[in-house]
Amino acid sequence: MQRSLRAARLATFVFFALNGFLMGMWVVHIPVVERRAGIEHPTLGWLLLLLGAGAFVGMRLVGPLADRFGARLVVPASAALCAVAVVPPGLAANVWTLGVALLVLGFGNGCLDVAMNAHAVQVEHGYRRSVMSAFHATYSLGGVLAALIGARTLSWGWSPGTALGVAALLGLACAALAAPALLRSETKSPAVVSETAQATPRRIWLLAVLALLLMLCEGVANDWSALHLRDVLAAPAATAALAYGAFATAMTVGRLVADRVATRFGPVAVLRYGGGVAALGMTAAALSPWIPLALIGWAVFGIGMSGSVPQLFSAAGHADRNAAGANVARVAGLGYLGVLAGPALIGPLTHLAPLNITLLLPAAFCLVAASAAKVLRPQHNSATLRQSHSGV
């Protein structure tokens, strides 16, 4: 059993890295795809909403399917869909074909996101300790790998269609090789899935709202960190780019160690103190008059954010084993909307206040999440982890 559990954990790492790699390959080729389709930045911004819409639909659809048929079947199918769906954006020749391609890619990404997180919950239950954050760190490492490979293929003059086609083939191969190691789960009748899907506990919706707030903060860091250093502190472009690098690196490193912290001190402490640290880092970055201190602030923000969202996903999955997929889909779906809403929220606010002042809003959201950390305490009727779910 231990050998199969370790193999399942390794396979889950593969699928998380694969998801990060596939989406990273798309991101690397965005400028080339934009020129090929003959569109400008504002149009691309609207089209990217289709990517988010497709992901949201995929998340809501695949959650109950994972509960009904088991992650062993749904995860490889979702990975194959995501791999194939990464190719059409590289072949799009105009705004219409690119829009449809992004909708399909978002759908595949949403399906894989929820399916692999549902299986991660199953693996975590077998380990009886927190292992979720490391999976999310692997997703980030997949994105780093995509950036390196994508940069190389672009330097070789590969077209987006060719590069994304090769990425799709690699994705299909990885999915096929990793699929046999996934854990089997008892399939449930449609009646059981339907009953559990309809009765959503208030706790799940609270977890989803916290995911919305925290992933909104991540979205702000993704799209505004470099602009903050450039526009507020007049940093050169190369230096400004270090802001996102500091945040992303710190978040990845934090997720590699967050599981041990959660096992030792409990998930409540991870969210409570992580949210507080994140708020402190964001405040320091926003109010700093010096570039080095701002970079440190963005790194501290990444450390504080690193373990919080994985703990929300874990709590949702363990709340009800019969509805793990559906509950993860609810939390991940609302959280994904936060990633999209973050940049859209900050933009209009900059017409009312300086950018660095508007960045205090994400800091406030982190404090709200920290104050609600008790929601991660296990319920008496939930399937809980023996060590990692000891509230503080």
Short mmCIF file of C-alpha atoms in Angstrom, two decimals:
data_model
loop_
_atom_site.label_atom_id
_atom_site.label_comp_id
_atom_site.label_asym_id
_atom_site.label_seq_id
_atom_site.Cartn_x
_atom_site.Cartn_y
_atom_site.Cartn_z
CA MET A 1 0.00 0.00 0.00
CA GLN A 2 2.81 2.41 0.90
CA ARG A 3 4.51 1.74 -2.43
CA SER A 4 1.32 2.45 -4.37
CA LEU A 5 0.72 5.60 -2.31
CA ARG A 6 4.21 6.89 -3.05
CA ALA A 7 3.71 6.13 -6.74
CA ALA A 8 0.39 7.97 -6.67
CA ARG A 9 2.04 10.96 -5.04
CA LEU A 10 4.75 11.01 -7.72
CA ALA A 11 2.10 10.76 -10.43
CA THR A 12 0.23 13.70 -8.88
CA PHE A 13 3.44 15.73 -8.99
CA VAL A 14 3.65 14.91 -12.70
CA PHE A 15 0.15 16.16 -13.43
CA PHE A 16 0.63 19.38 -11.47
CA ALA A 17 3.93 20.04 -13.26
CA LEU A 18 2.29 19.18 -16.57
CA ASN A 19 -0.50 21.67 -16.00
CA GLY A 20 1.98 24.41 -15.11
CA PHE A 21 4.11 23.51 -18.14
CA LEU A 22 1.23 23.57 -20.63
CA MET A 23 -0.16 26.88 -19.39
CA GLY A 24 3.35 28.31 -19.19
CA MET A 25 4.01 27.40 -22.83
CA TRP A 26 0.88 29.33 -23.79
CA VAL A 27 1.95 32.37 -21.74
CA VAL A 28 5.43 32.43 -23.28
CA HIS A 29 3.92 32.56 -26.78
CA ILE A 30 1.29 35.23 -26.09
CA PRO A 31 3.23 38.08 -27.81
CA VAL A 32 3.81 36.02 -30.97
CA VAL A 33 0.21 34.77 -31.05
CA GLU A 34 -1.01 38.35 -30.58
CA ARG A 35 0.93 39.55 -33.62
CA ARG A 36 -0.11 36.57 -35.71
CA ALA A 37 -3.79 37.17 -34.95
CA GLY A 38 -3.43 40.87 -35.75
CA ILE A 39 -4.85 42.12 -32.46
CA GLU A 40 -3.77 44.73 -29.92
CA HIS A 41 -3.43 44.60 -26.13
CA PRO A 42 -6.98 45.75 -25.24
CA THR A 43 -8.50 43.09 -27.52
CA LEU A 44 -6.22 40.44 -26.03
CA GLY A 45 -7.36 41.47 -22.56
CA TRP A 46 -10.98 40.81 -23.50
CA LEU A 47 -10.09 37.50 -25.13
CA LEU A 48 -8.30 36.35 -22.00
CA LEU A 49 -11.63 36.61 -20.21
CA LEU A 50 -12.77 33.76 -22.45
CA LEU A 51 -9.87 31.73 -21.10
CA GLY A 52 -11.18 32.36 -17.60
CA ALA A 53 -14.77 31.65 -18.56
CA GLY A 54 -13.80 28.32 -20.10
CA ALA A 55 -11.81 27.40 -17.00
CA PHE A 56 -14.72 28.22 -14.71
CA VAL A 57 -17.11 26.03 -16.73
CA GLY A 58 -14.58 23.18 -16.83
CA MET A 59 -14.06 23.34 -13.07
CA ARG A 60 -17.76 23.20 -12.30
CA LEU A 61 -18.32 20.33 -14.73
CA VAL A 62 -15.44 18.05 -13.82
CA GLY A 63 -15.84 18.22 -10.03
CA PRO A 64 -18.97 16.01 -9.90
CA LEU A 65 -17.46 13.79 -12.61
CA ALA A 66 -14.42 13.15 -10.41
CA ASP A 67 -16.75 12.20 -7.55
CA ARG A 68 -18.81 9.95 -9.83
CA PHE A 69 -16.11 8.10 -11.76
CA GLY A 70 -12.97 8.64 -9.67
CA ALA A 71 -9.87 10.73 -10.26
CA ARG A 72 -7.99 7.78 -11.79
CA LEU A 73 -10.19 8.11 -14.88
CA VAL A 74 -10.90 11.85 -14.88
CA VAL A 75 -7.36 13.15 -14.27
CA PRO A 76 -5.71 11.54 -17.35
CA ALA A 77 -8.69 12.44 -19.53
CA SER A 78 -8.53 16.05 -18.36
CA ALA A 79 -4.76 16.15 -18.88
CA ALA A 80 -5.15 14.83 -22.43
CA LEU A 81 -7.81 17.43 -23.13
CA CYS A 82 -5.64 20.23 -21.75
CA ALA A 83 -2.64 19.04 -23.78
CA VAL A 84 -4.59 18.94 -27.04
CA ALA A 85 -6.27 22.27 -26.28
CA VAL A 86 -2.96 24.11 -25.98
CA VAL A 87 -2.34 23.74 -29.73
CA PRO A 88 -5.24 25.76 -31.31
CA PRO A 89 -4.15 29.15 -29.85
CA GLY A 90 -0.83 28.72 -31.63
CA LEU A 91 -2.65 28.22 -34.94
CA ALA A 92 -5.19 31.04 -34.57
CA ALA A 93 -5.04 33.50 -37.45
CA ASN A 94 -7.62 36.09 -36.33
CA VAL A 95 -9.55 37.34 -33.34
CA TRP A 96 -12.43 34.89 -33.80
CA THR A 97 -10.37 31.72 -34.04
CA LEU A 98 -8.21 32.87 -31.13
CA GLY A 99 -11.29 33.51 -29.01
CA VAL A 100 -12.65 30.02 -29.62
CA ALA A 101 -9.20 28.51 -29.03
CA LEU A 102 -8.82 30.29 -25.69
CA LEU A 103 -12.27 29.20 -24.59
CA VAL A 104 -11.34 25.56 -25.29
CA LEU A 105 -7.93 25.92 -23.64
CA GLY A 106 -9.51 27.45 -20.56
CA PHE A 107 -12.01 24.58 -20.40
CA GLY A 108 -9.24 21.98 -20.54
CA ASN A 109 -7.18 23.82 -17.95
CA GLY A 110 -10.15 24.09 -15.60
CA CYS A 111 -10.91 20.39 -15.91
CA LEU A 112 -7.33 19.38 -15.15
CA ASP A 113 -7.01 21.88 -12.30
CA VAL A 114 -9.94 20.46 -10.33
CA ALA A 115 -9.31 16.81 -11.23
CA MET A 116 -5.67 16.84 -10.10
CA ASN A 117 -6.54 18.71 -6.89
CA ALA A 118 -9.27 16.16 -6.14
CA HIS A 119 -6.73 13.36 -6.53
CA ALA A 120 -4.23 15.32 -4.41
CA VAL A 121 -6.81 15.34 -1.61
CA GLN A 122 -7.12 11.56 -1.97
CA VAL A 123 -3.33 11.17 -1.74
CA GLU A 124 -3.18 13.50 1.25
CA HIS A 125 -5.84 11.42 3.01
CA GLY A 126 -3.67 8.34 2.53
CA TYR A 127 -0.59 10.07 3.96
CA ARG A 128 -2.52 11.38 7.00
CA ARG A 129 -0.52 14.61 6.86
CA SER A 130 -0.37 17.73 4.75
CA VAL A 131 1.17 17.24 1.29
CA MET A 132 -0.95 19.66 -0.76
CA SER A 133 1.37 22.69 -0.87
CA ALA A 134 4.20 20.75 -2.49
CA PHE A 135 1.89 19.82 -5.36
CA HIS A 136 1.14 23.49 -5.96
CA ALA A 137 4.87 24.27 -5.85
CA THR A 138 5.38 21.70 -8.61
CA TYR A 139 2.84 23.57 -10.74
CA SER A 140 5.04 26.67 -10.43
CA LEU A 141 8.14 24.67 -11.34
CA GLY A 142 6.33 23.45 -14.46
CA GLY A 143 5.81 27.07 -15.43
CA VAL A 144 9.51 27.79 -14.94
CA LEU A 145 10.38 24.84 -17.19
CA ALA A 146 7.98 26.18 -19.83
CA ALA A 147 9.63 29.60 -19.69
CA LEU A 148 13.07 28.06 -20.28
CA ILE A 149 11.95 25.73 -23.08
CA GLY A 150 9.72 28.35 -24.67
CA ALA A 151 12.54 30.88 -24.73
CA ARG A 152 14.78 28.33 -26.43
CA THR A 153 12.24 27.34 -29.09
CA LEU A 154 11.54 31.01 -29.82
CA SER A 155 15.27 31.61 -30.28
CA TRP A 156 15.28 28.72 -32.76
CA GLY A 157 12.54 30.41 -34.74
CA TRP A 158 9.87 27.79 -34.06
CA SER A 159 6.32 28.92 -34.79
CA PRO A 160 3.81 28.89 -31.92
CA GLY A 161 1.93 26.05 -33.60
CA THR A 162 5.05 23.90 -33.75
CA ALA A 163 6.21 24.62 -30.20
CA LEU A 164 2.76 24.13 -28.69
CA GLY A 165 2.25 20.99 -30.78
CA VAL A 166 5.43 19.48 -29.36
CA ALA A 167 4.32 20.52 -25.86
CA ALA A 168 1.00 18.76 -26.46
CA LEU A 169 2.74 15.55 -27.50
CA LEU A 170 4.94 15.67 -24.41
CA GLY A 171 1.82 16.28 -22.32
CA LEU A 172 0.01 13.29 -23.78
CA ALA A 173 3.03 11.08 -23.19
CA CYS A 174 3.42 12.21 -19.57
CA ALA A 175 -0.29 11.71 -18.89
CA ALA A 176 -0.21 8.20 -20.34
CA LEU A 177 2.87 7.22 -18.34
CA ALA A 178 1.63 8.65 -15.03
CA ALA A 179 -2.01 7.52 -15.26
CA PRO A 180 -1.52 3.88 -14.08
CA ALA A 181 -0.05 5.07 -10.77
CA LEU A 182 -3.11 7.09 -9.77
CA LEU A 183 -5.14 5.81 -6.85
CA ARG A 184 -8.34 3.94 -7.44
CA SER A 185 -11.44 5.26 -5.71
CA GLU A 186 -14.86 3.80 -5.18
CA THR A 187 -17.22 5.05 -7.86
CA LYS A 188 -20.44 6.53 -6.53
CA SER A 189 -23.94 6.34 -7.85
CA PRO A 190 -25.37 9.40 -9.61
CA ALA A 191 -27.90 9.73 -6.78
CA VAL A 192 -25.16 10.07 -4.14
CA VAL A 193 -23.21 12.57 -6.25
CA SER A 194 -26.33 14.60 -6.99
CA GLU A 195 -27.37 14.69 -3.32
CA THR A 196 -23.97 15.81 -2.07
CA ALA A 197 -23.53 18.32 -4.89
CA GLN A 198 -26.81 20.04 -4.09
CA ALA A 199 -26.29 20.34 -0.35
CA THR A 200 -23.32 22.68 -0.10
CA PRO A 201 -22.36 23.47 3.51
CA ARG A 202 -21.91 27.11 4.42
CA ARG A 203 -18.33 26.27 5.38
CA ILE A 204 -17.51 25.38 1.76
CA TRP A 205 -18.81 28.72 0.53
CA LEU A 206 -16.73 30.50 3.18
CA LEU A 207 -13.65 28.61 1.98
CA ALA A 208 -14.54 29.66 -1.57
CA VAL A 209 -14.84 33.33 -0.59
CA LEU A 210 -11.45 33.19 1.15
CA ALA A 211 -9.98 31.59 -1.99
CA LEU A 212 -11.51 34.43 -4.02
CA LEU A 213 -9.85 37.06 -1.80
CA LEU A 214 -6.43 35.36 -1.66
CA MET A 215 -6.25 34.44 -5.35
CA LEU A 216 -7.34 37.99 -6.17
CA CYS A 217 -4.21 39.07 -4.29
CA GLU A 218 -2.15 36.63 -6.40
CA GLY A 219 -3.65 38.13 -9.54
CA VAL A 220 -2.64 41.60 -8.37
CA ALA A 221 0.94 40.42 -7.85
CA ASN A 222 1.03 38.75 -11.28
CA ASP A 223 -0.06 41.85 -13.18
CA TRP A 224 0.84 44.87 -11.06
CA SER A 225 4.07 44.08 -9.19
CA ALA A 226 6.39 45.11 -12.03
CA LEU A 227 4.23 48.13 -12.88
CA HIS A 228 4.40 49.20 -9.24
CA LEU A 229 8.19 49.42 -9.28
CA ARG A 230 8.26 51.06 -12.70
CA ASP A 231 5.53 53.66 -12.22
CA VAL A 232 5.79 54.42 -8.49
CA LEU A 233 9.53 54.05 -7.85
CA ALA A 234 10.76 54.83 -11.38
CA ALA A 235 12.72 51.58 -11.57
CA PRO A 236 14.26 50.54 -14.91
CA ALA A 237 12.31 47.86 -16.78
CA ALA A 238 14.81 45.12 -15.94
CA THR A 239 14.72 46.01 -12.24
CA ALA A 240 10.93 46.30 -12.22
CA ALA A 241 10.64 42.74 -13.55
CA LEU A 242 12.42 41.55 -10.40
CA ALA A 243 9.33 42.41 -8.36
CA TYR A 244 7.31 39.58 -9.87
CA GLY A 245 10.38 37.35 -9.79
CA ALA A 246 10.78 37.98 -6.06
CA PHE A 247 7.13 37.21 -5.42
CA ALA A 248 6.99 34.06 -7.58
CA THR A 249 10.28 32.64 -6.27
CA ALA A 250 9.31 33.24 -2.65
CA MET A 251 5.90 31.66 -3.20
CA THR A 252 7.41 28.55 -4.79
CA VAL A 253 9.99 28.12 -2.03
CA GLY A 254 7.32 28.72 0.59
CA ARG A 255 5.09 26.02 -0.87
CA LEU A 256 7.95 23.53 -0.75
CA VAL A 257 8.14 23.92 3.03
CA ALA A 258 4.51 24.80 3.85
CA ASP A 259 3.46 21.17 4.25
CA ARG A 260 5.92 20.66 7.10
CA VAL A 261 4.66 23.85 8.74
CA ALA A 262 1.05 22.71 8.35
CA THR A 263 1.85 19.28 9.78
CA ARG A 264 3.67 20.79 12.76
CA PHE A 265 1.39 23.71 13.60
CA GLY A 266 -1.87 23.00 11.75
CA PRO A 267 -3.56 24.63 8.74
CA VAL A 268 -5.20 27.33 10.88
CA ALA A 269 -1.76 28.68 11.77
CA VAL A 270 -0.69 28.59 8.12
CA LEU A 271 -3.61 30.78 7.07
CA ARG A 272 -3.63 33.02 10.15
CA TYR A 273 0.05 33.86 10.26
CA GLY A 274 0.55 33.53 6.52
CA GLY A 275 -2.17 36.08 5.90
CA GLY A 276 -0.62 38.41 8.45
CA VAL A 277 2.86 38.07 6.91
CA ALA A 278 1.43 38.63 3.43
CA ALA A 279 -0.35 41.79 4.59
CA LEU A 280 2.89 43.04 6.16
CA GLY A 281 4.87 42.34 2.98
CA MET A 282 2.33 44.04 0.72
CA THR A 283 2.16 47.08 2.99
CA ALA A 284 5.95 47.37 3.05
CA ALA A 285 6.12 47.09 -0.75
CA ALA A 286 3.33 49.62 -1.30
CA LEU A 287 4.64 52.28 1.08
CA SER A 288 8.38 51.84 0.54
CA PRO A 289 10.22 54.77 -1.03
CA TRP A 290 13.18 52.50 -1.82
CA ILE A 291 13.42 49.85 -4.52
CA PRO A 292 15.32 47.24 -2.42
CA LEU A 293 12.75 47.43 0.39
CA ALA A 294 9.91 47.14 -2.14
CA LEU A 295 11.50 44.00 -3.59
CA ILE A 296 11.82 42.54 -0.10
CA GLY A 297 8.18 43.42 0.51
CA TRP A 298 7.04 41.54 -2.61
CA ALA A 299 9.13 38.53 -1.53
CA VAL A 300 7.62 38.57 1.97
CA PHE A 301 4.17 38.84 0.39
CA GLY A 302 4.93 35.70 -1.64
CA ILE A 303 6.10 33.80 1.45
CA GLY A 304 2.95 34.72 3.34
CA MET A 305 0.68 33.75 0.45
CA SER A 306 2.45 30.48 -0.35
CA GLY A 307 0.66 28.01 1.91
CA SER A 308 -2.78 29.56 2.30
CA VAL A 309 -4.64 28.61 -0.88
CA PRO A 310 -3.49 24.94 -0.87
CA GLN A 311 -4.86 24.64 2.68
CA LEU A 312 -8.24 25.95 1.48
CA PHE A 313 -8.33 23.36 -1.30
CA SER A 314 -7.34 20.63 1.14
CA ALA A 315 -10.04 21.60 3.64
CA ALA A 316 -12.68 21.64 0.90
CA GLY A 317 -11.68 18.20 -0.33
CA HIS A 318 -11.65 16.64 3.14
CA ALA A 319 -14.95 18.20 4.24
CA ASP A 320 -16.95 15.43 2.56
CA ARG A 321 -15.25 12.49 0.87
CA ASN A 322 -18.38 11.83 -1.24
CA ALA A 323 -18.27 15.36 -2.69
CA ALA A 324 -14.54 16.09 -2.68
CA GLY A 325 -14.43 16.93 -6.39
CA ALA A 326 -17.51 19.14 -6.30
CA ASN A 327 -16.29 21.01 -3.23
CA VAL A 328 -12.80 21.55 -4.66
CA ALA A 329 -14.48 22.79 -7.85
CA ARG A 330 -16.49 25.36 -5.88
CA VAL A 331 -13.46 26.68 -4.04
CA ALA A 332 -11.14 26.59 -7.07
CA GLY A 333 -13.76 28.09 -9.37
CA LEU A 334 -14.46 31.11 -7.19
CA GLY A 335 -10.74 31.47 -6.52
CA TYR A 336 -9.99 31.48 -10.23
CA LEU A 337 -12.47 34.32 -10.66
CA GLY A 338 -10.37 36.17 -8.08
CA VAL A 339 -7.25 35.78 -10.23
CA LEU A 340 -9.14 37.44 -13.08
CA ALA A 341 -10.78 40.07 -10.90
CA GLY A 342 -7.58 41.26 -9.20
CA PRO A 343 -6.07 43.14 -12.15
CA ALA A 344 -9.50 44.41 -13.19
CA LEU A 345 -10.16 45.76 -9.69
CA ILE A 346 -6.89 47.62 -9.27
CA GLY A 347 -7.01 49.29 -12.70
CA PRO A 348 -10.09 51.47 -12.12
CA LEU A 349 -8.96 52.28 -8.57
CA THR A 350 -5.79 53.88 -9.92
CA HIS A 351 -8.02 56.64 -11.31
CA LEU A 352 -9.03 57.46 -7.74
CA ALA A 353 -5.75 56.94 -5.88
CA PRO A 354 -2.05 56.31 -6.62
CA LEU A 355 -1.14 52.74 -7.50
CA ASN A 356 0.79 52.13 -4.29
CA ILE A 357 -2.22 53.19 -2.21
CA THR A 358 -4.56 50.87 -4.10
CA LEU A 359 -2.20 47.99 -3.28
CA LEU A 360 -3.23 48.35 0.34
CA LEU A 361 -6.56 46.77 -0.61
CA PRO A 362 -4.98 43.31 -1.19
CA ALA A 363 -3.20 43.75 2.13
CA ALA A 364 -6.59 44.26 3.76
CA PHE A 365 -7.95 41.15 2.05
CA CYS A 366 -5.06 39.13 3.49
CA LEU A 367 -5.97 40.36 6.97
CA VAL A 368 -9.59 39.37 6.40
CA ALA A 369 -8.46 35.86 5.43
CA ALA A 370 -6.20 35.67 8.47
CA SER A 371 -9.05 36.68 10.78
CA ALA A 372 -11.23 33.89 9.32
CA ALA A 373 -8.58 31.17 9.68
CA LYS A 374 -10.68 29.20 12.18
CA VAL A 375 -12.75 27.94 9.24
CA LEU A 376 -9.90 25.48 8.59
CA ARG A 377 -10.51 23.70 11.87
CA PRO A 378 -11.85 20.22 11.07
CA GLN A 379 -15.50 19.50 11.52
CA HIS A 380 -16.51 16.50 13.65
CA ASN A 381 -18.32 14.94 10.70
CA SER A 382 -15.49 15.46 8.23
CA ALA A 383 -12.77 13.13 7.10
CA THR A 384 -9.77 14.80 8.68
CA LEU A 385 -6.05 14.45 8.72
CA ARG A 386 -4.67 13.09 11.94
CA GLN A 387 -1.80 15.54 12.37
CA SER A 388 -2.10 18.45 10.01
CA HIS A 389 -5.64 19.44 10.93
CA SER A 390 -4.99 20.31 14.57
CA GLY A 391 -6.31 23.89 14.86
CA VAL A 392 -4.47 26.53 16.92
#
